[in-house]
XYZ file of C-alpha atoms in Angstrom:
639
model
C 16.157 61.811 -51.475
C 14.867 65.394 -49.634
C 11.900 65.336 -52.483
C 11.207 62.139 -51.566
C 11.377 62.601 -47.533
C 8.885 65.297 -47.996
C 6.479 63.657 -49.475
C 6.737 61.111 -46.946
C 6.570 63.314 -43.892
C 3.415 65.651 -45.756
C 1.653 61.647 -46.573
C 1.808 61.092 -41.893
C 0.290 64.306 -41.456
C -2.752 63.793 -43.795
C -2.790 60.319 -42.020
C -2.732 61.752 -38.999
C -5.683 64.509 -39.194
C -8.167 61.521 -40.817
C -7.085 59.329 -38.233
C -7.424 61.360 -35.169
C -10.780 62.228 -35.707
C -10.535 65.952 -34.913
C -10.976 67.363 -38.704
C -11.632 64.393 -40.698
C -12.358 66.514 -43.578
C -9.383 68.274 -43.602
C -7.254 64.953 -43.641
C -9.204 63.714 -46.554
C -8.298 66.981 -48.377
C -4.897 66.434 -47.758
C -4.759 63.196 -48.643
C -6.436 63.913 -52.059
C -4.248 66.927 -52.448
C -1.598 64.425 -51.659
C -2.312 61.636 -54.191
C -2.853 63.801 -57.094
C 0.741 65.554 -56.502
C 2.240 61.530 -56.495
C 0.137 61.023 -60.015
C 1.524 64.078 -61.562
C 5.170 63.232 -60.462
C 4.971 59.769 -61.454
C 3.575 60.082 -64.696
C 6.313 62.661 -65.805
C 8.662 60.456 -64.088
C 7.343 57.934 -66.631
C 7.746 60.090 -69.829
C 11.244 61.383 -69.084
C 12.311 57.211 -69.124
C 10.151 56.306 -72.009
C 11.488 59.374 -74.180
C 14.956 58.408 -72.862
C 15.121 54.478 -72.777
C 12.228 53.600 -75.017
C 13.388 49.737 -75.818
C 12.264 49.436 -72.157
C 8.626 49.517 -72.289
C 8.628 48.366 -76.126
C 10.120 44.901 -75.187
C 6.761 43.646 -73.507
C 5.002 44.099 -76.568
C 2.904 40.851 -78.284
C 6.056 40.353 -80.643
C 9.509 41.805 -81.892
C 7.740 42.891 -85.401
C 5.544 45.401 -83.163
C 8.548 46.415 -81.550
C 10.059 47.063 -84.684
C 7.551 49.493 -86.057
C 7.262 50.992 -82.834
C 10.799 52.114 -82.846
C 10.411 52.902 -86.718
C 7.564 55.498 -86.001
C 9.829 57.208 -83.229
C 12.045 58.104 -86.273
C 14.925 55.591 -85.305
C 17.099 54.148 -87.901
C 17.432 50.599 -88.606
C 20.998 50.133 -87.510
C 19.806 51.245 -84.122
C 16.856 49.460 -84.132
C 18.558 46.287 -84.751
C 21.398 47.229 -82.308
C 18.564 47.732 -79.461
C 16.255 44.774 -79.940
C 19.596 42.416 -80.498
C 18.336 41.598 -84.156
C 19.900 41.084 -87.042
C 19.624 44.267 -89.835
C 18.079 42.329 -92.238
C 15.236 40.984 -90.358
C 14.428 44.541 -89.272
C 14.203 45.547 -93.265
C 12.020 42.999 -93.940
C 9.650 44.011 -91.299
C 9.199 47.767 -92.238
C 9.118 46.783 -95.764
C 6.193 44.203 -94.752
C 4.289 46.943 -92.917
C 4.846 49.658 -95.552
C 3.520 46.981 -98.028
C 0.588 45.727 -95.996
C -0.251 48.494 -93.733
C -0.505 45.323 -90.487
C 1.375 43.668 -88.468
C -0.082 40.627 -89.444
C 1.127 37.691 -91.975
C 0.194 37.854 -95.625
C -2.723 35.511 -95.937
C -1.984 32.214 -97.231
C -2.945 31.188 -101.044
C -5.019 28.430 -101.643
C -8.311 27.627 -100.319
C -8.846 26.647 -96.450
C -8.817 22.513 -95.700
C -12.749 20.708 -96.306
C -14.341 18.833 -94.197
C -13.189 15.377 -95.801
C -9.489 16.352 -95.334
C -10.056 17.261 -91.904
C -11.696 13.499 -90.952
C -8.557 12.518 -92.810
C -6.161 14.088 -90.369
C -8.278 12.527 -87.774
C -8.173 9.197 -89.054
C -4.365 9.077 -89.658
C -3.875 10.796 -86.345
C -5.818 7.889 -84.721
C -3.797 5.013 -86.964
C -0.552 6.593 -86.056
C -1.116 6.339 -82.699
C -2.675 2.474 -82.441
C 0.464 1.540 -84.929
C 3.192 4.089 -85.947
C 4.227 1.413 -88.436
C 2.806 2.213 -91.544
C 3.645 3.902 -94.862
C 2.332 7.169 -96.323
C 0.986 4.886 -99.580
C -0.348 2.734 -96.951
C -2.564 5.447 -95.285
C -3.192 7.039 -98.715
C -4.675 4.010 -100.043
C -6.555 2.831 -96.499
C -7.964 6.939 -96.513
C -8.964 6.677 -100.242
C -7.104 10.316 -100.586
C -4.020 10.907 -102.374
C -0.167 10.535 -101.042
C 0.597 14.271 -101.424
C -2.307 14.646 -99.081
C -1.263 12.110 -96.789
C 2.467 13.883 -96.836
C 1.312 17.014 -96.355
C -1.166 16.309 -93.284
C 1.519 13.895 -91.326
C 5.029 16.330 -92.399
C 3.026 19.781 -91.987
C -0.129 19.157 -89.767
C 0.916 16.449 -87.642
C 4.854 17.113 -87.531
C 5.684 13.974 -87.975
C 8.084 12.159 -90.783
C 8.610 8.805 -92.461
C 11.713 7.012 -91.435
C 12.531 3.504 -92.533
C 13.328 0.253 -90.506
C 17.115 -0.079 -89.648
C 18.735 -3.516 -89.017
C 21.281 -3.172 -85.976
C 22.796 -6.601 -84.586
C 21.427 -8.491 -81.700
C 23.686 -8.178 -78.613
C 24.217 -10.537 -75.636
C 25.190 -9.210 -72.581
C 28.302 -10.982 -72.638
C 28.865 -9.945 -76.258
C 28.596 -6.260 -74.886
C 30.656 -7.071 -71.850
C 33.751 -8.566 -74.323
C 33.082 -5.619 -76.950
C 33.511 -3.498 -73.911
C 36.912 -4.765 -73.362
C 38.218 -4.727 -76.560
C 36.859 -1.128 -77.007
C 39.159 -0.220 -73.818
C 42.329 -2.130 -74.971
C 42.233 -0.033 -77.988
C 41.750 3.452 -76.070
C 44.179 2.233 -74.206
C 46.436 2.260 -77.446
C 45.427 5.421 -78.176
C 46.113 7.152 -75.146
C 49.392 5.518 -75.216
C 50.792 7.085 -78.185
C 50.590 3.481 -80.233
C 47.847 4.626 -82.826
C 50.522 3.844 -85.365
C 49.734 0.250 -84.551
C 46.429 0.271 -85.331
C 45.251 -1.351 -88.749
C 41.564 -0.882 -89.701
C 40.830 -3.461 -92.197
C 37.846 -5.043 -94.529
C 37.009 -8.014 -96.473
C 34.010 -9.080 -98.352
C 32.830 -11.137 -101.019
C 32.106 -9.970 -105.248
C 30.063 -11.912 -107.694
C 31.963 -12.768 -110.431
C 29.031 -11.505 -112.671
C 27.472 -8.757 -114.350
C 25.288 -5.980 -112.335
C 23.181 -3.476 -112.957
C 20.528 -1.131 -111.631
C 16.864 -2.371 -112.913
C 15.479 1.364 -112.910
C 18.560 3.248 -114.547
C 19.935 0.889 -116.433
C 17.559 1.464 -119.563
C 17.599 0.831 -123.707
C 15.759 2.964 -125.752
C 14.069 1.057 -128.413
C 10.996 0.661 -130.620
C 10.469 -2.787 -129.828
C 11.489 -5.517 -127.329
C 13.407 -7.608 -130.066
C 15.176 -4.482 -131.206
C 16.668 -3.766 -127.598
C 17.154 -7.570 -127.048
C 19.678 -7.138 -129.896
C 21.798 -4.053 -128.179
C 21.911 -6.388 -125.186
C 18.639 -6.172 -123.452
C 18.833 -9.890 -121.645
C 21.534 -9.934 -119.324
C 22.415 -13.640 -118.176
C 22.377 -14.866 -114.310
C 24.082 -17.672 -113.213
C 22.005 -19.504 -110.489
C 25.137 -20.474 -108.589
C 27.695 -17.693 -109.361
C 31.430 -17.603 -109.018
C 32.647 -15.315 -105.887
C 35.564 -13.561 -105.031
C 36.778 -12.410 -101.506
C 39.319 -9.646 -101.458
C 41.171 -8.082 -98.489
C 42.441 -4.904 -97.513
C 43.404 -2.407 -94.452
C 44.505 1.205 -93.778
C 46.065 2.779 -91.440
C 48.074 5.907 -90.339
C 51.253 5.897 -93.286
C 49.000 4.252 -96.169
C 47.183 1.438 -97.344
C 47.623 -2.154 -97.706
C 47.534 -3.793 -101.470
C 44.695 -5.831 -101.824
C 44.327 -9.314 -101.194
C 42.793 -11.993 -103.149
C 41.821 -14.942 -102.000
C 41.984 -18.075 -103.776
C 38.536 -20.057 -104.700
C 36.699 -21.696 -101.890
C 39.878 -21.344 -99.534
C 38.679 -22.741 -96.159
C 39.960 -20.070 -93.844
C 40.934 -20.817 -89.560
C 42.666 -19.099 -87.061
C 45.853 -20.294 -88.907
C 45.245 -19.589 -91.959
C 43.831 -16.055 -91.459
C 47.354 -15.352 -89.951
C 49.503 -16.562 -92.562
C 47.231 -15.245 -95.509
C 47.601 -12.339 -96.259
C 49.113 -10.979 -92.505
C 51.955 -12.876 -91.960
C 52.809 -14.590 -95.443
C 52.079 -10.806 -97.208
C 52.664 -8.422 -94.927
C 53.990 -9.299 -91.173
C 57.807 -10.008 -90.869
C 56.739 -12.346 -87.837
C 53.492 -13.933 -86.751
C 51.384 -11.538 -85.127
C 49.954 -12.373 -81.400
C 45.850 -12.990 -81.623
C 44.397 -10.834 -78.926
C 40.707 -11.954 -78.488
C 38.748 -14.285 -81.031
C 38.889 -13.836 -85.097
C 35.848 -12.236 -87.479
C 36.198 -15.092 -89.904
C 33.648 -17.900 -90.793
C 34.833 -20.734 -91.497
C 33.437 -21.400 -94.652
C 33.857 -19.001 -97.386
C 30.358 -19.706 -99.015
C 28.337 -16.857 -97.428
C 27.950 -13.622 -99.627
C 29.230 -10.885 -97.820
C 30.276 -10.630 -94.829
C 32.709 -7.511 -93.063
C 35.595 -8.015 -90.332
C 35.625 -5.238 -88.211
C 38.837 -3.774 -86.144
C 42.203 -5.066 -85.826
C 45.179 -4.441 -84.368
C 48.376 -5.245 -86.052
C 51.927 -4.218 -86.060
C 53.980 -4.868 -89.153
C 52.718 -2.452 -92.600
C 51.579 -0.101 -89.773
C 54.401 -1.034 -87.693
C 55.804 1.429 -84.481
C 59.510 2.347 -85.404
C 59.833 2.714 -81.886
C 59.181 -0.495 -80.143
C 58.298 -2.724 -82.930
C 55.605 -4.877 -80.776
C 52.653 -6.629 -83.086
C 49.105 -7.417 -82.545
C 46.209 -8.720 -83.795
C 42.576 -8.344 -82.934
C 39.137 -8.896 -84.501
C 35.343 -9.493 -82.972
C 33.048 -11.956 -84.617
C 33.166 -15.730 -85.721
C 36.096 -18.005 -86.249
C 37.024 -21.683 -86.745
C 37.459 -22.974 -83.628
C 40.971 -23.663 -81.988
C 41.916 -26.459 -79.630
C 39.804 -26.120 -77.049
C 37.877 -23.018 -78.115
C 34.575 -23.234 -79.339
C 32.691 -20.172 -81.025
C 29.243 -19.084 -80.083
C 26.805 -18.323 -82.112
C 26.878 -14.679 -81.097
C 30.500 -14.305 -82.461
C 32.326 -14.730 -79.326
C 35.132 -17.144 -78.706
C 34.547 -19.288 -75.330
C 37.129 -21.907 -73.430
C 35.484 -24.881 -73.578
C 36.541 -26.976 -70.217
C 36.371 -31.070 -70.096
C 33.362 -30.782 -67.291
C 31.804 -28.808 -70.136
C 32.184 -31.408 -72.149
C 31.007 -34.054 -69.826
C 27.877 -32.308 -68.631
C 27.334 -31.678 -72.519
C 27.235 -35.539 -73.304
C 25.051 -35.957 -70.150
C 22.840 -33.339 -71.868
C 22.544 -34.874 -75.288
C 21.640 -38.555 -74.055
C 19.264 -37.142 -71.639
C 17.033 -35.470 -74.484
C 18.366 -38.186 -77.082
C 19.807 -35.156 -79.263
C 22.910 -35.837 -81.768
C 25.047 -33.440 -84.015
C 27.581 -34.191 -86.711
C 31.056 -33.281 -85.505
C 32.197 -33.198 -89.694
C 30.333 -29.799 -90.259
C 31.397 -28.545 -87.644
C 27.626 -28.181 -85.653
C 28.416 -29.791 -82.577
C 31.007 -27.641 -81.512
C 28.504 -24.916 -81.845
C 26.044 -26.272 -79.535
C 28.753 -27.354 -77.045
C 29.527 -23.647 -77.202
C 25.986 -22.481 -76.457
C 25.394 -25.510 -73.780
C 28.641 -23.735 -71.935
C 27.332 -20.415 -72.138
C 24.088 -21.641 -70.705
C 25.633 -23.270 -67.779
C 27.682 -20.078 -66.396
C 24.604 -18.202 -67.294
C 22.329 -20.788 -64.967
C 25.449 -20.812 -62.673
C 25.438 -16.741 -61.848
C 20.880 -17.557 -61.808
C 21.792 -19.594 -59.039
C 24.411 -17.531 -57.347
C 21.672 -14.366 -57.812
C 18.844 -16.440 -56.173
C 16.883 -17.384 -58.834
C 16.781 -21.400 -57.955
C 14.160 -21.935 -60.484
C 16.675 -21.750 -63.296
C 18.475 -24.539 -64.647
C 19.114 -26.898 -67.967
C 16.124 -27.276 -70.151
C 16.062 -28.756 -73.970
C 16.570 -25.126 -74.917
C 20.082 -24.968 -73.313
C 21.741 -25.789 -76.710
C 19.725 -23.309 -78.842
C 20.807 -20.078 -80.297
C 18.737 -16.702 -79.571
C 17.640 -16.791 -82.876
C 16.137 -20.553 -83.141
C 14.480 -19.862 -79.335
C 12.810 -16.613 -81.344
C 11.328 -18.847 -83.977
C 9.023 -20.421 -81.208
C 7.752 -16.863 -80.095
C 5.546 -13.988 -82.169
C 7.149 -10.873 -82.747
C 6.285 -7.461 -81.851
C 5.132 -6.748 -85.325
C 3.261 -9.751 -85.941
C 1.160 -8.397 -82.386
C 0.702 -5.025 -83.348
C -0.899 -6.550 -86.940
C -3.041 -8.888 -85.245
C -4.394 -6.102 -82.874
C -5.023 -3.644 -85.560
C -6.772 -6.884 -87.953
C -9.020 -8.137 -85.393
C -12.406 -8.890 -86.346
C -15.419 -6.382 -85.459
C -17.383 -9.486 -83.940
C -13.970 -10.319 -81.505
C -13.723 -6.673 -80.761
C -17.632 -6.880 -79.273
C -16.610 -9.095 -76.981
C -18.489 -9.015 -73.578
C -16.390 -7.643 -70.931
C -16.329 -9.218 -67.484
C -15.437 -6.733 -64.711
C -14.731 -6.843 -61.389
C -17.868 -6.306 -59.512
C -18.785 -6.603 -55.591
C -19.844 -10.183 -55.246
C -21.747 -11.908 -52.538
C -19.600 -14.689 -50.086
C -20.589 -17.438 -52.283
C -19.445 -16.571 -55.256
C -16.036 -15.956 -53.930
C -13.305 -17.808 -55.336
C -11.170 -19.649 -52.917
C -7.566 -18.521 -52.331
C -5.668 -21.679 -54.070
C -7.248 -23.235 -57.121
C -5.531 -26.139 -59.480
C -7.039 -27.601 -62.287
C -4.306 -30.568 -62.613
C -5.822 -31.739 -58.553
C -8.719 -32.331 -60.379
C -7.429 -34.099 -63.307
C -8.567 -31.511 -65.912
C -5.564 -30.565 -67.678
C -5.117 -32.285 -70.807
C -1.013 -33.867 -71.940
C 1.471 -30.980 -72.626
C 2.540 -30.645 -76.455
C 5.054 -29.383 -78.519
C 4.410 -26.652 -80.721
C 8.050 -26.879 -82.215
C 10.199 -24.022 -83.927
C 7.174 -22.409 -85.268
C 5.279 -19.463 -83.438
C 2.298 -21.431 -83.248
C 1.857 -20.615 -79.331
C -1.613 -18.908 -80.126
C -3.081 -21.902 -81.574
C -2.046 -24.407 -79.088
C -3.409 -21.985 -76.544
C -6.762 -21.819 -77.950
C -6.663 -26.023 -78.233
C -5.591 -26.066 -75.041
C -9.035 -23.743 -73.527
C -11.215 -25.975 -75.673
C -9.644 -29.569 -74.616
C -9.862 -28.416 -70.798
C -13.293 -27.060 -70.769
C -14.453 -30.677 -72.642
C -12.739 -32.523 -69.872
C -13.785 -29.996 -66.652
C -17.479 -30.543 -67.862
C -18.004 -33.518 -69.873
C -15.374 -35.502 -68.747
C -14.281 -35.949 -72.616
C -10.727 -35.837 -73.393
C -10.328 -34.727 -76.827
C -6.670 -34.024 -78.899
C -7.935 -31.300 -80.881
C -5.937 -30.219 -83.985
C -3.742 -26.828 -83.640
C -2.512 -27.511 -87.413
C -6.370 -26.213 -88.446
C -5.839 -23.073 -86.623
C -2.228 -22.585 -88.181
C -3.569 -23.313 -92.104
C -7.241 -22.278 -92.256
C -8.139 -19.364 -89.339
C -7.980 -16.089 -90.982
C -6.499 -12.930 -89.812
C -3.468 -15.038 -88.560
C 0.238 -15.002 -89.694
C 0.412 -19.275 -88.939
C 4.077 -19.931 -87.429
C 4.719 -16.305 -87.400
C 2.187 -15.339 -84.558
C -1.944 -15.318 -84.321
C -3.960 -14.385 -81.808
C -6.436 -16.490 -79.662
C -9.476 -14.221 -80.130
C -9.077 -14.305 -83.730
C -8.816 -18.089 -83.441
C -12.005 -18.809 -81.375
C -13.834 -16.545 -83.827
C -13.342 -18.341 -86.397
C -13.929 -21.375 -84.595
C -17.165 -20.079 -84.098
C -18.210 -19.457 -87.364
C -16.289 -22.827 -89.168
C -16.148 -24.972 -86.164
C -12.890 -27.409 -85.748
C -11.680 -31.173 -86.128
C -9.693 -33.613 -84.403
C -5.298 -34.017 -84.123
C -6.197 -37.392 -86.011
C -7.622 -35.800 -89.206
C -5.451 -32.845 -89.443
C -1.879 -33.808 -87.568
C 0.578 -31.067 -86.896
C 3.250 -30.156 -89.096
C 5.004 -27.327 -87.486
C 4.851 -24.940 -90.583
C 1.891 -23.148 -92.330
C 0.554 -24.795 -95.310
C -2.535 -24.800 -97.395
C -6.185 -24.842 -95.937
C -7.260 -28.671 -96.140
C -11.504 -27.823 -96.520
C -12.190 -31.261 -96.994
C -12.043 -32.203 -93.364
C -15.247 -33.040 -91.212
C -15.255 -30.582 -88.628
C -17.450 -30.997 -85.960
C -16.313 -29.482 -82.749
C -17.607 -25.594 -81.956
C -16.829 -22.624 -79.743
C -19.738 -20.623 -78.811
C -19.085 -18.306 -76.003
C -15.661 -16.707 -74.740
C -15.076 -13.740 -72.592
C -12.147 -10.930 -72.776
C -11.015 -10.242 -68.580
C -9.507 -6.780 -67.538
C -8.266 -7.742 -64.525
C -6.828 -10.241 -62.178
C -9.866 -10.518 -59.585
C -11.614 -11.546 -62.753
C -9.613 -13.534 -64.080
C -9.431 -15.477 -60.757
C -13.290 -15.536 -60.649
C -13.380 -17.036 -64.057
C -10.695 -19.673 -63.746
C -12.685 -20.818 -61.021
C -16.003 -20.777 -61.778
C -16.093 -21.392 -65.681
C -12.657 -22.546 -67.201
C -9.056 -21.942 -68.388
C -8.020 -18.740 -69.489
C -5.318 -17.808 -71.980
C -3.179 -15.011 -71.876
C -0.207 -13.093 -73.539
C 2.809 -11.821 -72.077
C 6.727 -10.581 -73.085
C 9.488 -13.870 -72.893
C 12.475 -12.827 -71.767
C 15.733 -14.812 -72.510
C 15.913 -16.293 -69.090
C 12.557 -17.555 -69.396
C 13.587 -20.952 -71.827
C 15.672 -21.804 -68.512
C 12.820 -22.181 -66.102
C 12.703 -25.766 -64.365
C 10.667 -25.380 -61.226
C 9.559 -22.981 -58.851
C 7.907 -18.974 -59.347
C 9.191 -17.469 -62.183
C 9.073 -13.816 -61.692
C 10.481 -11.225 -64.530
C 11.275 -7.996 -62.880
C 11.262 -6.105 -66.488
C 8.367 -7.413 -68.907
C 8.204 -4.172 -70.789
C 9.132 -5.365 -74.662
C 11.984 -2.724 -74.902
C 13.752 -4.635 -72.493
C 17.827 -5.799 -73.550
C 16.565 -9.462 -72.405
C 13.458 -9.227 -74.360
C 12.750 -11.882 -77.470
C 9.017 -12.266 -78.304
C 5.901 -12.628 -77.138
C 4.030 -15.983 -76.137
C 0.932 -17.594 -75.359
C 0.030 -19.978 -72.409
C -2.798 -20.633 -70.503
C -3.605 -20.653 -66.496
C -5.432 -23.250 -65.086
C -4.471 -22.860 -61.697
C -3.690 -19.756 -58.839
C -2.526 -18.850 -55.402
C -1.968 -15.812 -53.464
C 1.129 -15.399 -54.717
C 1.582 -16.776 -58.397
C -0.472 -18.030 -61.478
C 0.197 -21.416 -62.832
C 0.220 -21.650 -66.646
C 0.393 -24.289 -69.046
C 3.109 -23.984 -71.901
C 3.364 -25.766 -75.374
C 6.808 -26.326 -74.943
C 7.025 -30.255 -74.407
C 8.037 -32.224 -71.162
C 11.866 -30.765 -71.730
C 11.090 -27.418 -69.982
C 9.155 -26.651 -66.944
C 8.126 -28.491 -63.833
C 7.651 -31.540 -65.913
C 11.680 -31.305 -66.364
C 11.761 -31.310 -62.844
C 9.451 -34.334 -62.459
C 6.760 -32.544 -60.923
């Protein structure tokens, strides 16, 4: 601290002689005198830490490798070289050895010669398809690259750091399907966290063909000829309709349960499931059913798994002795409980009922009570009507019953296009489509402004609503449905063209499993069209009928970018279709503005995507025409 305070107090004299003026060139002496003292003490100040704490300056270096042979040319040893850089010894022998081998810090040079110019276009092109569609295969992109697969592997898993994975199934979840697994989930943490996990039975059942298996590529017989293995048993015989075999069991915390077999074609019910095998095998007294049953209630289906339940009885609490049962999933419905085609178990009540019968004569719809399909739909009908209910109680008025209200998630998905069958269709459309001219929006004079409120049905334009059906034929009807108006708008001509064409003949398109409409007005274009009377619609894809007169044409059509042009153009020139996600909500519109406040396609609600075209706007909303029929929509609400 004195050294210090000197050279403090000898740094304000200097100061002060080249400040004052009076011997300026004394001060600057000083000061030089001054400067070079503070260089010569800091520098050895420098040298006495690096000879004493070298690690110090060593650990800024490019990389621990240089820091490594650093320390190894100060003479240190490679225990203490690991112990100071935190390393472990063997990494520190490996990089001496490397430098005493190749003189460098640097990696060995890799074998092999460097990537050509073709490979490098490759990497390109597969980085390019990965992005557009991440759904593809490495043969896929071997054989649309024209290289080989251990190319393709190497460039995606090495270059591009990426790695094949394959689809995974998971089950489709309502949110009331969550909402009860959620429940049952907490009754049995609940168990757990009070001491009664000897209660708990985990249990499985599943179907066996009664027949011979065996694995195509490892089974093998080694043989000179095909008659020659044929004799040690080559042909192995498949019955079309086998015999099956369902077999029960469970585990839990003391053992296992024997196995149970079920006898031939047993038609199994809430009842039944609790006398065989749980209370007729195993229970000393019938269980109590907490929560619906994972049966089905015919045994005809090939596999099929129960998941949790809870039981007393083999796994049976010496200390209280209480039993349970309890199982998710599908069931044979009780008095008064119907199940839902999502595997939960709903109370059906006698207004339900009533309103359900209202429902069926009003869209002249009948199901067989024998096989067991009307209590199904009376289950889903319920389900609508709380769901509707809690729309209405939210705000959203413009729900209510629609022909749909009866349907199961997976029937309403058959009328919409997938997110596959979009990406495919994006990634297969035609060069001529893709040259589309593009209208943009552009300043435009007074004149040409479009007016605030526009609707083609004031004017008589749009054409009678149809029914596309349970296919995913939305893109074709859309496509019809931009002709048929255009012909009226102009030429006064209503025409019922035929969307059956589009489904069978227009290439590039999947038929009832999605299209798209540029695709469908390019071919169009090029092989023209005929009339619903010559080629009627079927609802499913079927061969190309070429022997039709077709005589109607497409010969301009415009892709929009925004919604100032697509104003200007319903307006000025005609219809427009467009494509957007369908939420499950959506088959429940009746009247009003639909808005969705998600329409990303990762959405919980989201089912498909679907076609419809706008022939009308305001201010505030679009209107669109749908191919869903009068049973949905404002004509539902007679509008």
């Amino acid at each position: 601290m004195g050294y210090l305070r000197d050279l403090l107090w000898q740094f304000a004299c200097c100061s002060g002689l080249f400040a004052s003026g009076k011997n300026p060139e004394s001060g600057r002496k000083c000061l030089k005198a001054w400067m070079w003292q503070e260089k010569v003490i800091w520098i050895f100040s420098l040298v006495y830490i690096f000879r004493k704490f070298p690690v110090l300056f060593i650990i800024k270096m490019s990389s621990k490798r240089a820091a490594i042979i650093e320390l190894y040319k100060q003479g240190q040893g490679v225990n203490n070289i690991a112990r100071l850089l935190k390393m472990h010894k063997q990494s520190v022998i490996r990089a001496v050895s490397r430098f005493k081998e190749l003189g460098t810090l640097e990696d060995r040079p890799r074998s092999g010669r460097p990537p050509d110019v073709r490979v490098q276009k490759a990497k390109k092109a597969i980085k390019a398809k990965l992005r557009r569609n991440p759904k593809r295969s490495m043969r896929m992109l071997a054989k649309e690259g024209e290289i080989s697969n251990r190319t393709v592997r190497r460039l995606v898993n090495d270059e591009l750091r990426k790695q094949s994975l394959k689809l995974q199934e998971t089950t489709a979840l309502t949110e009331e399907h969550k909402e009860e697994r959620l429940k049952r989930c907490k009754r049995l943490l609940r168990l757990f966290t009070e001491c009664r996990h000897r209660e708990i039975l985990f249990s499985d059942e599943s179907y066996f063909l009664l027949q011979e298996g065996f694995s195509k590529q490892n089974t093998r017989i080694i043989a000179a000829t095909r008659e020659e293995a044929n004799a040690y048993g080559r042909l192995v015989e498949r019955s079309q309709f086998p015999k099956t075999l369902m077999v029960w069991g469970g585990i839990c915390w003391n053992g296992k349960t024997p196995l149970v077999i079920f006898e031939p074609r047993e038609n199994v019910n809430v009842k039944n499931y609790k006398e065989k095998p749980f209370h007729s095998r195993h229970f000393p007294r019938e269980p109590t059913v907490i929560g619906p049953m994972a049966l089905s209630s015919v045994l005809l289906q090939i596999s099929f798994i129960l998941a949790i339940l809870h039981s007393l009885a083999l796994c049976q609490n010496p200390e209280n002795g209480a039993a349970a049962l309890v199982s998710p999933g599908n069931h044979e419905p009780e008095n008064g409980t119907t199940v839902t085609p999502d595997g939960s178990a709903k109370e059906v009540s006698e207004e339900d009922r009533k309103a359900f019968q209202d429902y069926l004569r009003d869209f002249k719809k009948t199901y067989s009570e024998e096989n067991g399909e009307f209590g199904r739909r009376l289950a889903v009908f319920a389900q609508t009507r709380r769901r509707v209910a809690k729309m209405h109680s939210e705000g959203m008025k413009w729900a209510g019953i629609t022909q749909f209200a009866d349907m199961s998630t997976e029937e309403r998905k058959q009328m919409l296009m997938s997110g596959d069958a979009v990406t495919k269709m994006e990634d297969s459309a035609s060069p001529d489509v893709a040259r589309m001219p593009v209208i943009e929006s552009r300043g435009r004079t007074k004149r040409q402004t479009p007016p605030s409120s526009f609707d083609y049905r004031t004017y008589g334009w749009v054409t009678p609503v149809k029914h596309q059906g349970s296919c995913g034929s939305c893109w074709a009807f859309s496509t019809v449905e931009l002709m048929e108006t255009v012909y009226l708008k102009y030429w006064n001509n209503l025409n019922d063209l035929s969307e059956q064409d589009l489904v069978d003949c227009a290439t590039g398109n999947l038929g009832c499993d999605g299209g798209n409409v540029e695709s469908a007005l390019y071919y169009i274009s090029q092989n023209r069209t005929t009339h619903e009377v010559y080629y009627p619609y079927q609802g499913v894809k079927q061969t190309c009928n070429r022997a039709i007169s077709k005589n109607v044409m497409a010969t301009r059509y415009f892709r929009l970018t925004n919604e100032s042009s697509i104003a200007y153009f319903n307006y000025h020139n005609g219809p427009v279709s467009f494509i957007f996600t369908v939420k499950s909500d959506f088959f429940d519109y009746v009247s009003g503005v639909y808005d969705a406040s998600e329409c990303s396609d990762t959405s919980a609600t989201f089912e498909g995507w679907h076609y419809m075209v706008i022939v009308g706007f305001t201010p505030s909303y679009w209107i669109a025409k749908n191919s869903w029929g009068t049973g949905w929509g404002n004509f539902l609400a007679g509008n």
